[in-house]
């Protein structure tokens, strides 16, 4: 399977946007710590599905891109934050 540059750009945008939105939500609302990855997964999938008429990426690929980018972006961000505190 060949990964298109459009797909990688799409995934990069979703990862950045979902991480930023999750940080805003964490500061604005009292979210349980253990459910943050689940919220970010939902944000990533939602962001992946939002530009439906503007992209040629297939639906299944958009959902995977959103899920992986959301979880990956938040996982990296949380690990960096934990390593700074130690």
PDB file of C-alpha atoms in Angstrom:
ATOM      1  CA  UNK A   1       0.000   0.000   0.000  1.00  0.00           C
ATOM      2  CA  UNK A   2       1.367   3.356  -0.998  1.00  0.00           C
ATOM      3  CA  UNK A   3       0.796   6.323   1.292  1.00  0.00           C
ATOM      4  CA  UNK A   4       0.018   9.512  -0.580  1.00  0.00           C
ATOM      5  CA  UNK A   5       1.537  12.860   0.414  1.00  0.00           C
ATOM      6  CA  UNK A   6      -2.008  14.235   0.780  1.00  0.00           C
ATOM      7  CA  UNK A   7      -2.765  11.569   3.381  1.00  0.00           C
ATOM      8  CA  UNK A   8       0.391  12.352   5.370  1.00  0.00           C
ATOM      9  CA  UNK A   9      -0.349  16.074   5.306  1.00  0.00           C
ATOM     10  CA  UNK A  10      -3.929  15.364   6.372  1.00  0.00           C
ATOM     11  CA  UNK A  11      -2.738  13.198   9.255  1.00  0.00           C
ATOM     12  CA  UNK A  12      -0.195  15.799  10.385  1.00  0.00           C
ATOM     13  CA  UNK A  13      -2.852  18.499  10.491  1.00  0.00           C
ATOM     14  CA  UNK A  14      -5.274  16.315  12.434  1.00  0.00           C
ATOM     15  CA  UNK A  15      -2.625  15.336  14.987  1.00  0.00           C
ATOM     16  CA  UNK A  16      -1.683  18.943  15.653  1.00  0.00           C
ATOM     17  CA  UNK A  17      -5.259  20.217  15.748  1.00  0.00           C
ATOM     18  CA  UNK A  18      -6.584  17.436  17.993  1.00  0.00           C
ATOM     19  CA  UNK A  19      -3.708  17.886  20.460  1.00  0.00           C
ATOM     20  CA  UNK A  20      -4.265  21.646  20.601  1.00  0.00           C
ATOM     21  CA  UNK A  21      -8.035  21.281  21.016  1.00  0.00           C
ATOM     22  CA  UNK A  22      -7.586  18.703  23.748  1.00  0.00           C
ATOM     23  CA  UNK A  23      -5.275  21.041  25.662  1.00  0.00           C
ATOM     24  CA  UNK A  24      -7.907  23.773  25.421  1.00  0.00           C
ATOM     25  CA  UNK A  25     -10.611  21.395  26.636  1.00  0.00           C
ATOM     26  CA  UNK A  26      -8.436  20.194  29.521  1.00  0.00           C
ATOM     27  CA  UNK A  27      -7.977  23.770  30.697  1.00  0.00           C
ATOM     28  CA  UNK A  28     -11.629  24.743  30.204  1.00  0.00           C
ATOM     29  CA  UNK A  29     -13.383  21.642  31.557  1.00  0.00           C
ATOM     30  CA  UNK A  30     -12.707  19.216  34.394  1.00  0.00           C
ATOM     31  CA  UNK A  31     -11.965  16.073  32.363  1.00  0.00           C
ATOM     32  CA  UNK A  32     -11.071  12.778  34.041  1.00  0.00           C
ATOM     33  CA  UNK A  33      -7.409  12.003  33.332  1.00  0.00           C
ATOM     34  CA  UNK A  34      -8.044   8.396  32.343  1.00  0.00           C
ATOM     35  CA  UNK A  35     -10.516   9.354  29.580  1.00  0.00           C
ATOM     36  CA  UNK A  36      -8.308  11.917  27.818  1.00  0.00           C
ATOM     37  CA  UNK A  37      -7.071   9.425  25.158  1.00  0.00           C
ATOM     38  CA  UNK A  38     -10.688   8.485  24.407  1.00  0.00           C
ATOM     39  CA  UNK A  39     -11.675  12.144  24.033  1.00  0.00           C
ATOM     40  CA  UNK A  40      -8.694  12.769  21.784  1.00  0.00           C
ATOM     41  CA  UNK A  41      -9.567   9.733  19.680  1.00  0.00           C
ATOM     42  CA  UNK A  42     -13.044  11.209  19.173  1.00  0.00           C
ATOM     43  CA  UNK A  43     -11.604  14.630  18.368  1.00  0.00           C
ATOM     44  CA  UNK A  44      -9.234  13.125  15.813  1.00  0.00           C
ATOM     45  CA  UNK A  45     -11.971  11.157  14.088  1.00  0.00           C
ATOM     46  CA  UNK A  46     -14.281  14.192  14.153  1.00  0.00           C
ATOM     47  CA  UNK A  47     -11.610  16.402  12.624  1.00  0.00           C
ATOM     48  CA  UNK A  48     -10.885  13.759  10.005  1.00  0.00           C
ATOM     49  CA  UNK A  49     -14.538  13.557   8.983  1.00  0.00           C
ATOM     50  CA  UNK A  50     -15.208  17.329   9.030  1.00  0.00           C
ATOM     51  CA  UNK A  51     -13.735  18.322   5.621  1.00  0.00           C
ATOM     52  CA  UNK A  52     -15.686  15.585   3.813  1.00  0.00           C
ATOM     53  CA  UNK A  53     -16.437  17.456   0.549  1.00  0.00           C
ATOM     54  CA  UNK A  54     -12.961  19.000   0.284  1.00  0.00           C
ATOM     55  CA  UNK A  55     -10.752  15.912   0.209  1.00  0.00           C
ATOM     56  CA  UNK A  56     -10.416  12.873  -2.011  1.00  0.00           C
ATOM     57  CA  UNK A  57      -9.212  10.579   0.794  1.00  0.00           C
ATOM     58  CA  UNK A  58     -11.504   7.562   1.327  1.00  0.00           C
ATOM     59  CA  UNK A  59     -13.740   7.430   4.400  1.00  0.00           C
ATOM     60  CA  UNK A  60     -11.927   4.495   6.024  1.00  0.00           C
ATOM     61  CA  UNK A  61      -8.560   6.174   5.516  1.00  0.00           C
ATOM     62  CA  UNK A  62      -9.859   9.410   7.060  1.00  0.00           C
ATOM     63  CA  UNK A  63     -11.128   7.573  10.135  1.00  0.00           C
ATOM     64  CA  UNK A  64      -7.812   5.736  10.561  1.00  0.00           C
ATOM     65  CA  UNK A  65      -5.863   8.952  10.034  1.00  0.00           C
ATOM     66  CA  UNK A  66      -7.956  10.741  12.641  1.00  0.00           C
ATOM     67  CA  UNK A  67      -7.719   7.952  15.194  1.00  0.00           C
ATOM     68  CA  UNK A  68      -3.975   7.457  14.798  1.00  0.00           C
ATOM     69  CA  UNK A  69      -3.164  11.157  14.640  1.00  0.00           C
ATOM     70  CA  UNK A  70      -5.322  12.000  17.651  1.00  0.00           C
ATOM     71  CA  UNK A  71      -3.922   9.268  19.849  1.00  0.00           C
ATOM     72  CA  UNK A  72      -0.373   9.716  18.601  1.00  0.00           C
ATOM     73  CA  UNK A  73      -0.315  13.467  19.044  1.00  0.00           C
ATOM     74  CA  UNK A  74      -1.671  13.295  22.566  1.00  0.00           C
ATOM     75  CA  UNK A  75       0.573  10.398  23.532  1.00  0.00           C
ATOM     76  CA  UNK A  76       3.672  12.278  22.459  1.00  0.00           C
ATOM     77  CA  UNK A  77       2.492  15.494  24.163  1.00  0.00           C
ATOM     78  CA  UNK A  78       1.699  13.738  27.458  1.00  0.00           C
ATOM     79  CA  UNK A  79       5.041  11.905  27.477  1.00  0.00           C
ATOM     80  CA  UNK A  80       6.956  15.144  26.909  1.00  0.00           C
ATOM     81  CA  UNK A  81       5.010  16.840  29.705  1.00  0.00           C
ATOM     82  CA  UNK A  82       5.715  13.958  32.123  1.00  0.00           C
ATOM     83  CA  UNK A  83       9.430  13.953  31.283  1.00  0.00           C
ATOM     84  CA  UNK A  84       9.647  17.705  31.974  1.00  0.00           C
ATOM     85  CA  UNK A  85       8.107  17.251  35.435  1.00  0.00           C
ATOM     86  CA  UNK A  86      10.662  14.600  36.462  1.00  0.00           C
TER      87      UNK A  86
END
